Short mmCIF file of C-alpha atoms and ligand atoms in Angstrom, two decimals:
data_model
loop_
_atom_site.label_atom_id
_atom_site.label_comp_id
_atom_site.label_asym_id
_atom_site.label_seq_id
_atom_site.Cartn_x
_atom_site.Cartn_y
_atom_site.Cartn_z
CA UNK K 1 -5.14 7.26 10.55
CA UNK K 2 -2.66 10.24 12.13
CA UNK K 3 -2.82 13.18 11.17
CA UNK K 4 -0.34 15.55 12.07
CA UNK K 5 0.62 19.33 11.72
CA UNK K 6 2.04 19.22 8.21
CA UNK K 7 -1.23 17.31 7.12
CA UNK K 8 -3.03 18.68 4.61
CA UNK K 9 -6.44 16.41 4.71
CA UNK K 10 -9.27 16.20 1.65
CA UNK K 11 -12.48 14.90 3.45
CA UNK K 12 -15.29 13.61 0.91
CA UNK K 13 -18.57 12.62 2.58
CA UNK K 14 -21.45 10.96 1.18
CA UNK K 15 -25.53 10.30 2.43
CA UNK K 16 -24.17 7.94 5.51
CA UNK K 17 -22.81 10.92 7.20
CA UNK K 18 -26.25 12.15 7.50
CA UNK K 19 -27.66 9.05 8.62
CA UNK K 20 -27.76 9.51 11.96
CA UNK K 21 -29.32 12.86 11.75
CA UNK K 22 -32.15 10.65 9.95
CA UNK K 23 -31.71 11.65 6.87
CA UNK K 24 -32.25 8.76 4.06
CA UNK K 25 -29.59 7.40 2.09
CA UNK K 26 -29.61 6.58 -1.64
CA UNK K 27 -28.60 2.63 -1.25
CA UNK K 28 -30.23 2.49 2.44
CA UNK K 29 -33.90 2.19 1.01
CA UNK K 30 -32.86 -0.14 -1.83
CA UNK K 31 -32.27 2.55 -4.22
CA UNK K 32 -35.38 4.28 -3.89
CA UNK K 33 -35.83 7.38 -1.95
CA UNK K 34 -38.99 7.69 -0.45
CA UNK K 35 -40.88 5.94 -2.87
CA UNK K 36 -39.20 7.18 -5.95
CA UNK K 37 -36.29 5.77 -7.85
CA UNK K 38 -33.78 8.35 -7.79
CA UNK K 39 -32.82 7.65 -11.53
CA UNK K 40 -36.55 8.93 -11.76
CA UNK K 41 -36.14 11.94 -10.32
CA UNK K 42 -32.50 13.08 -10.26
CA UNK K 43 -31.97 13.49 -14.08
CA UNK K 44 -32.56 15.97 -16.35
CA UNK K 45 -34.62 13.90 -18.20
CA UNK K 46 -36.97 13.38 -15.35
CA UNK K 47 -37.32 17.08 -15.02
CA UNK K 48 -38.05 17.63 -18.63
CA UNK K 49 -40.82 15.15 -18.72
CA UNK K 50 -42.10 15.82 -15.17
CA UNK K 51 -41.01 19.17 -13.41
CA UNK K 52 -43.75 18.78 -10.66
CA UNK K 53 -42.45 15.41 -9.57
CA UNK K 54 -39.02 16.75 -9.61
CA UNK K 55 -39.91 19.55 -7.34
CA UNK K 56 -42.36 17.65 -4.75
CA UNK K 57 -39.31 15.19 -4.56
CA UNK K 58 -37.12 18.25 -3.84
CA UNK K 59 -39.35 19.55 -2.20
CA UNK K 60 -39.96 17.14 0.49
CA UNK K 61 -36.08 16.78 0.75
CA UNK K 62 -36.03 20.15 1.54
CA UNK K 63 -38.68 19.63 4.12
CA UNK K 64 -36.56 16.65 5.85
CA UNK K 65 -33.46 18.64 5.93
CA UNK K 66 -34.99 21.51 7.56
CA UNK K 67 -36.17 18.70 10.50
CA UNK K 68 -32.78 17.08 10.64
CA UNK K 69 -29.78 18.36 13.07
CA UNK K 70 -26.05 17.89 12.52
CA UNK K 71 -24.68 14.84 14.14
CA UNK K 72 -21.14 14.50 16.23
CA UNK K 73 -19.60 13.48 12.67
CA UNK K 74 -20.30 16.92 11.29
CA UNK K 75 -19.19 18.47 14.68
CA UNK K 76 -15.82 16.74 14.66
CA UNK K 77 -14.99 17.63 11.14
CA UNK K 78 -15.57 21.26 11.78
CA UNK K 79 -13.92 20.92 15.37
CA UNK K 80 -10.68 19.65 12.79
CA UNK K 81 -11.10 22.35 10.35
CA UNK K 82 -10.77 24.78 13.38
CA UNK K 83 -7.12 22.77 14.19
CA UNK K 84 -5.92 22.83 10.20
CA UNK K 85 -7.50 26.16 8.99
CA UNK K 86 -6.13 25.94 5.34
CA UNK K 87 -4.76 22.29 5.12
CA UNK K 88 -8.34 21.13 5.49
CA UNK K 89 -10.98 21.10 2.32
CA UNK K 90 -14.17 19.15 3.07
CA UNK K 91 -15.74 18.09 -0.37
CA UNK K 92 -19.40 16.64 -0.28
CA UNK K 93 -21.88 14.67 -2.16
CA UNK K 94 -24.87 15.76 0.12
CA UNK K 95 -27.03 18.50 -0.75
CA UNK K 96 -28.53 18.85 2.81
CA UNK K 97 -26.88 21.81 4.78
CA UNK K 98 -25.47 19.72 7.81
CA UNK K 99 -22.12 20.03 7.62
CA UNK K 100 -22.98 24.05 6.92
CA UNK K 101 -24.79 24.06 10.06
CA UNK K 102 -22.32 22.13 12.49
CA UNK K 103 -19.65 25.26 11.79
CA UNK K 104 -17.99 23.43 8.45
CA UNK K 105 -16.63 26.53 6.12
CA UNK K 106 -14.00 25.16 3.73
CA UNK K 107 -17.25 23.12 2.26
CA UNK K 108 -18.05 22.36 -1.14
CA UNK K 109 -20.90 20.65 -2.68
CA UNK K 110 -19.98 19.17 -5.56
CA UNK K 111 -23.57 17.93 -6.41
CA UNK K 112 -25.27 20.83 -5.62
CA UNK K 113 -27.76 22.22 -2.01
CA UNK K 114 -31.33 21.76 -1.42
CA UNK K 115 -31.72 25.16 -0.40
CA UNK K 116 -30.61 26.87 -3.47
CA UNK K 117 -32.12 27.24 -7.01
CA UNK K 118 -31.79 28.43 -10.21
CA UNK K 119 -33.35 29.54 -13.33
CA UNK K 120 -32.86 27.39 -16.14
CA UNK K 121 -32.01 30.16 -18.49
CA UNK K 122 -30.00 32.36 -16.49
CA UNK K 123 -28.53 30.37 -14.55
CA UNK K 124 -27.82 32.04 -11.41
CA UNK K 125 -28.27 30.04 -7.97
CA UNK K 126 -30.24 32.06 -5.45
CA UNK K 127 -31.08 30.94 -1.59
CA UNK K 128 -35.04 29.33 -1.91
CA UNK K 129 -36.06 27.52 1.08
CA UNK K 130 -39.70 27.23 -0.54
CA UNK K 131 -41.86 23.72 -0.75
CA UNK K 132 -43.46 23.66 -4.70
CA UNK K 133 -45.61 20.98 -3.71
CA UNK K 134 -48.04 21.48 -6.82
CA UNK K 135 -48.22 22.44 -10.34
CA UNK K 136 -50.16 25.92 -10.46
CA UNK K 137 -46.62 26.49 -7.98
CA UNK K 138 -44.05 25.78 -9.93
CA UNK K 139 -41.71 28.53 -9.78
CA UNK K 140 -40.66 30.70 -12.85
CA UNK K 141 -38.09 33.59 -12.58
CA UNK K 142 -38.90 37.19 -12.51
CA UNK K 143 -36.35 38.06 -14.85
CA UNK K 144 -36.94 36.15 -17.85
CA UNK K 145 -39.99 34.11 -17.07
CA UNK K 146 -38.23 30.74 -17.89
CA UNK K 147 -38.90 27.78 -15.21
CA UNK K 148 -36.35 27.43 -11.95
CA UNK K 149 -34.92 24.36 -10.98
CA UNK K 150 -33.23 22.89 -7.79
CA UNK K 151 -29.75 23.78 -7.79
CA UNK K 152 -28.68 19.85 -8.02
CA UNK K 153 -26.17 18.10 -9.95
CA UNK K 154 -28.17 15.02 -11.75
CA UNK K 155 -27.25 11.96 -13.64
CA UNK K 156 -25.48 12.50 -16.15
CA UNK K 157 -24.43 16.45 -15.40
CA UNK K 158 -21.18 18.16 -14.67
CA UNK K 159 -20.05 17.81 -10.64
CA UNK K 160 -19.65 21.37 -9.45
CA UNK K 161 -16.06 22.96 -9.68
CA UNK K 162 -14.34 19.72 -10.44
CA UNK K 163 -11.20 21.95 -11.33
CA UNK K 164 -11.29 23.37 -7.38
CA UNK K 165 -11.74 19.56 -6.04
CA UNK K 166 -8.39 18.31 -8.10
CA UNK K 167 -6.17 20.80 -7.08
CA UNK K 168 -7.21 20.65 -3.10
CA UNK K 169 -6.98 16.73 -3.97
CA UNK K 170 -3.35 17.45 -5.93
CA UNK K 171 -2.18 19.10 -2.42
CA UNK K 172 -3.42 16.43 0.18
CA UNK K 173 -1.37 14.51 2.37
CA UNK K 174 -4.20 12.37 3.67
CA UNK K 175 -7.76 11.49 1.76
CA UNK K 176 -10.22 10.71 4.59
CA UNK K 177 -13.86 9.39 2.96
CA UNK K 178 -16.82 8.71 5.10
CA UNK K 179 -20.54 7.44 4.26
CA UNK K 180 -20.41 6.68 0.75
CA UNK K 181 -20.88 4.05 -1.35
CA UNK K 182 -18.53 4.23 -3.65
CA UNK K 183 -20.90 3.53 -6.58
CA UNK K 184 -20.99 7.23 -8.55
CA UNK K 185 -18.19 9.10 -10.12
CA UNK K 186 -16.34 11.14 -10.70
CA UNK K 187 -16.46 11.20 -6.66
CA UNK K 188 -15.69 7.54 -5.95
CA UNK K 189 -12.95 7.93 -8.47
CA UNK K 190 -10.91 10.38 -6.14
CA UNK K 191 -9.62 7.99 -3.85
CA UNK K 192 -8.13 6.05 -7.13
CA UNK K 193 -6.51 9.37 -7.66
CA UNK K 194 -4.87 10.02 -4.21
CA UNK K 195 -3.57 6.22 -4.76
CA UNK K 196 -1.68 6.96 -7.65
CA UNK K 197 -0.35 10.09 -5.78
CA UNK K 198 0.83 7.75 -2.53
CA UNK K 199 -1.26 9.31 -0.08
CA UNK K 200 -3.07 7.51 2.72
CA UNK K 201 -6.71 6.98 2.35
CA UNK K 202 -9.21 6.22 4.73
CA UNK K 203 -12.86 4.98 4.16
CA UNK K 204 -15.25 4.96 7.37
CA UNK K 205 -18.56 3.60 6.90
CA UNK K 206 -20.34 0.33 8.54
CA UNK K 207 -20.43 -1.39 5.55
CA UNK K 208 -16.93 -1.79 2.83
CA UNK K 209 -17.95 0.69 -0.06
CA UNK K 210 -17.41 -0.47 -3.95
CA UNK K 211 -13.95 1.05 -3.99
CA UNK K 212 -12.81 -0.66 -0.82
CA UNK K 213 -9.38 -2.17 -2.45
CA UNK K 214 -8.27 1.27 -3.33
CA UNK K 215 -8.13 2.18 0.24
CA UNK K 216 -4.91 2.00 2.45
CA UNK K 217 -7.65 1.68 5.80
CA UNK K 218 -10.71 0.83 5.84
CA UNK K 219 -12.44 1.65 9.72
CA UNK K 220 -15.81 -0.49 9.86
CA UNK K 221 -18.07 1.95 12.30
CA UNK K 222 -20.75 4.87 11.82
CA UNK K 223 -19.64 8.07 11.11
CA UNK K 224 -20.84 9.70 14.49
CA UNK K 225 -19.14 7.03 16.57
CA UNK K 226 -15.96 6.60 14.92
CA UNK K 227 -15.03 10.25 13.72
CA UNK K 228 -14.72 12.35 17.18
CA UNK K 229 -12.55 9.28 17.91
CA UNK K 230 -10.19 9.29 14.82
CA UNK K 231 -9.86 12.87 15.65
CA UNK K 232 -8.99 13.06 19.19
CA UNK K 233 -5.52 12.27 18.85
CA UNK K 234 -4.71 15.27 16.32
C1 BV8 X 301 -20.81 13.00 -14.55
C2 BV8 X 301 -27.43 14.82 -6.09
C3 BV8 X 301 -19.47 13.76 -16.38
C4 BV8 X 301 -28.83 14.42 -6.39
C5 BV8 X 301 -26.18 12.95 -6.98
C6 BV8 X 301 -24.35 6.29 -17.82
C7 BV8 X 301 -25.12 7.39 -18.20
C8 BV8 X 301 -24.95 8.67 -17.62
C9 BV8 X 301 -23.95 8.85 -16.65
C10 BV8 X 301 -23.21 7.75 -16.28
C11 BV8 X 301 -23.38 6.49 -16.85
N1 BV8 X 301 -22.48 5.63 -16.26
C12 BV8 X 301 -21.75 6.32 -15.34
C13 BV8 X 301 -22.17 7.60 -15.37
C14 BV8 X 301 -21.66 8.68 -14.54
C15 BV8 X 301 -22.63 8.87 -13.39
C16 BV8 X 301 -22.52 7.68 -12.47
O1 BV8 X 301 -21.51 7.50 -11.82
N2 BV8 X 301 -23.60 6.86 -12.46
C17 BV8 X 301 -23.60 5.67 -11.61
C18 BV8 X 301 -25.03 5.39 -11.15
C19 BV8 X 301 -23.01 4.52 -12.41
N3 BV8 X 301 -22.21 10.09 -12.76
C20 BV8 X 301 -22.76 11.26 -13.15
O2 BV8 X 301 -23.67 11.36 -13.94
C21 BV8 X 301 -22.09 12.48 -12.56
N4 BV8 X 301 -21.72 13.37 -13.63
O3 BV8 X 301 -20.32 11.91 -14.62
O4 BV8 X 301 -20.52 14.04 -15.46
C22 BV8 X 301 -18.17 14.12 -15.71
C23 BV8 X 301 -17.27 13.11 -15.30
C24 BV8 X 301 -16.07 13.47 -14.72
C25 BV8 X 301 -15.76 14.82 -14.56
C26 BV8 X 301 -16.67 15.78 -14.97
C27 BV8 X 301 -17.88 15.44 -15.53
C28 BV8 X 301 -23.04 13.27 -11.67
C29 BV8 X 301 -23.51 12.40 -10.54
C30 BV8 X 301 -24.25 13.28 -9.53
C31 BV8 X 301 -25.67 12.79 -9.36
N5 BV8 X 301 -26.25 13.46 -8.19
N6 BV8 X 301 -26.63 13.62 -5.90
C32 BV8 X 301 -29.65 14.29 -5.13
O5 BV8 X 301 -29.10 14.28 -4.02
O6 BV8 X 301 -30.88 14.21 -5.33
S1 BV8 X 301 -25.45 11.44 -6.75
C33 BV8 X 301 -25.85 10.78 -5.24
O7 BV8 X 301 -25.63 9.38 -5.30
C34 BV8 X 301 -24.94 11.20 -4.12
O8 BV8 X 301 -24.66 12.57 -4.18
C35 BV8 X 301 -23.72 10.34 -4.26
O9 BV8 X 301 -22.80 10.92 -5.16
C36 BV8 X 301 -24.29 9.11 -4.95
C37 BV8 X 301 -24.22 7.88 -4.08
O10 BV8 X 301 -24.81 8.20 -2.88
P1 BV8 X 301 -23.98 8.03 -1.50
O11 BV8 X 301 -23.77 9.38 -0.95
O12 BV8 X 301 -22.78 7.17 -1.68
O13 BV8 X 301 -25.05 7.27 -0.67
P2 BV8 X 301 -25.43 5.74 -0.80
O14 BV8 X 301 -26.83 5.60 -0.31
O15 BV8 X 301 -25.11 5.22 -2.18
O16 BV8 X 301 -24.45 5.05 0.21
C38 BV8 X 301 -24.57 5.39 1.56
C39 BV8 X 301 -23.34 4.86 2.24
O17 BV8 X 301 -23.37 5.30 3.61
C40 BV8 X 301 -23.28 3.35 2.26
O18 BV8 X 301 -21.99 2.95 1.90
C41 BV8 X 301 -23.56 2.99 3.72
O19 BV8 X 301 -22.82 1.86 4.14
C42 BV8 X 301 -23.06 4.21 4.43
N7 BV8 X 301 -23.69 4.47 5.72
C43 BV8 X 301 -24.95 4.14 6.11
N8 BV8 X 301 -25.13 4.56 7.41
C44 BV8 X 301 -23.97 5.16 7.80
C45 BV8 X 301 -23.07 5.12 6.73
N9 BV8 X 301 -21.83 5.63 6.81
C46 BV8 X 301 -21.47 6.21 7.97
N10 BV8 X 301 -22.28 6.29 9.04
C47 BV8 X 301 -23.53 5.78 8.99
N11 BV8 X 301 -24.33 5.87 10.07
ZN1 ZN X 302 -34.30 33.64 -15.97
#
């Protein structure tokens, strides 16, 4: 991949980027996620039928995220944010706060953050770092009294300001995607999009993802070891 001063580059990153700050992935443990089946607990089905699951899952998410540190991938994609300023826009799947805390700014998570939630009624996302580990502490809002969720996109919900993601993706030169499988859309659908617009796109990841033929280069290699190098030259 080069990347040079007129680039404007669209970065999407999925669960492998946090990897190797020890953070599970979705496909890594088969699917499950600690024991759960993530269709079992990131829907809004689960959450009707069982909103103290939901938030022990979330919960203990919350709890590994807090014990996690950024790794040299989310260090070199703030170090090139610093170098582009505006023609850089780093979209995410992950709801931990990695890329937050290695310096990333022009950051959007399009499925949502741990450490944010909301009311179901009103609606409003508000910083909660708490653990609702049980079900006399399920949290309700002072407002109206209704119950508060996390502030997560599920299955089968509407991806956070997809308008925002297509026009940064309309004005990219270069699509860069790292750590993701490639197996949920509307997210692994965006490098489909950048095709039809010409652009190069780039997939890093150990492993090809489900999307692999859509990409112009595909670099086999973890995140942390192969983005500070992709990097260096710009
Ligand atoms: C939507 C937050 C309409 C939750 C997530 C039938 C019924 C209902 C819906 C659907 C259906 N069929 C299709 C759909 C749509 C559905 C979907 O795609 N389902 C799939 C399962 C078929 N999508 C939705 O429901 C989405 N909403 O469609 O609304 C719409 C459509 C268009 C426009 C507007 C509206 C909402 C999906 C969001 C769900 N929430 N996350 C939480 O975190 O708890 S999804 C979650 O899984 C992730 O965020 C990510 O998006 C997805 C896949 O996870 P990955 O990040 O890719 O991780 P994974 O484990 O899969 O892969 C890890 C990768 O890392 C691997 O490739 C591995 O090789 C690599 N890796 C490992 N180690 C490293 C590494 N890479 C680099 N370095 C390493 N060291
Ligand atoms: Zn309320």
């Amino acid at each position: 991949m080069r990347l040079t001063a007129e680039d404007h580059l669209f970065a999407l990153t999925g669960a492998g980027i946090s990897a190797e700050s020890g953070l599970a992935t979705f496909r890594g443990s088969g699917g499950l996620w600690n024991g759960h089946r993530v269709e079992e607990v990131a829907t809004p089905e689960a959450w009707m039928a069982n909103p103290e699951l939901v938030w022990r899952f979330y919960s203990m998410r919350r709890r590994d995220a807090m014990a996690a540190e950024p790794n040299a991938a989310h260090f070199a994609l703030a170090a090139v944010e610093e170098q582009l300023g505006d023609r850089f826009y780093l979209c995410t799947q992950n709801v931990d706060d990695l890329h937050e805390r290695a310096g990333s700014q022009r950051l959007h998570h399009m499925h949502g953050t741990l450490f944010a939630s909301r009311c179901v009624r009103c609606n409003r996302p508000f910083a909660d770092r708490a653990f609702y580990e049980s079900v006399k502490a399920l949290p309700a809002c002072s407002v109206c009294g209704r119950a508060v969720r996390p502030h997560i996109v599920w299955f089968g919900e509407m991806p956070l300001d997809m308008d925002g993601i297509y026009s940064q993706l309309d004005r990219a030169t270069v699509l860069l995607v790292v750590g993701t499988s490639g197996s949920v859309y509307p997210a692994a659908g965006f490098v489909q999009i950048a095709r039809r617009r010409g652009i190069h796109t780039v997939y890093v990841g150990p492993e090809k993802p489900l999307n692999a033929s859509s990409f112009s280069e595909i670099l086999l290699g973890t995140a942390a070891e192969t983005l500070p190098e992709l990097f260096a030259s710009v």
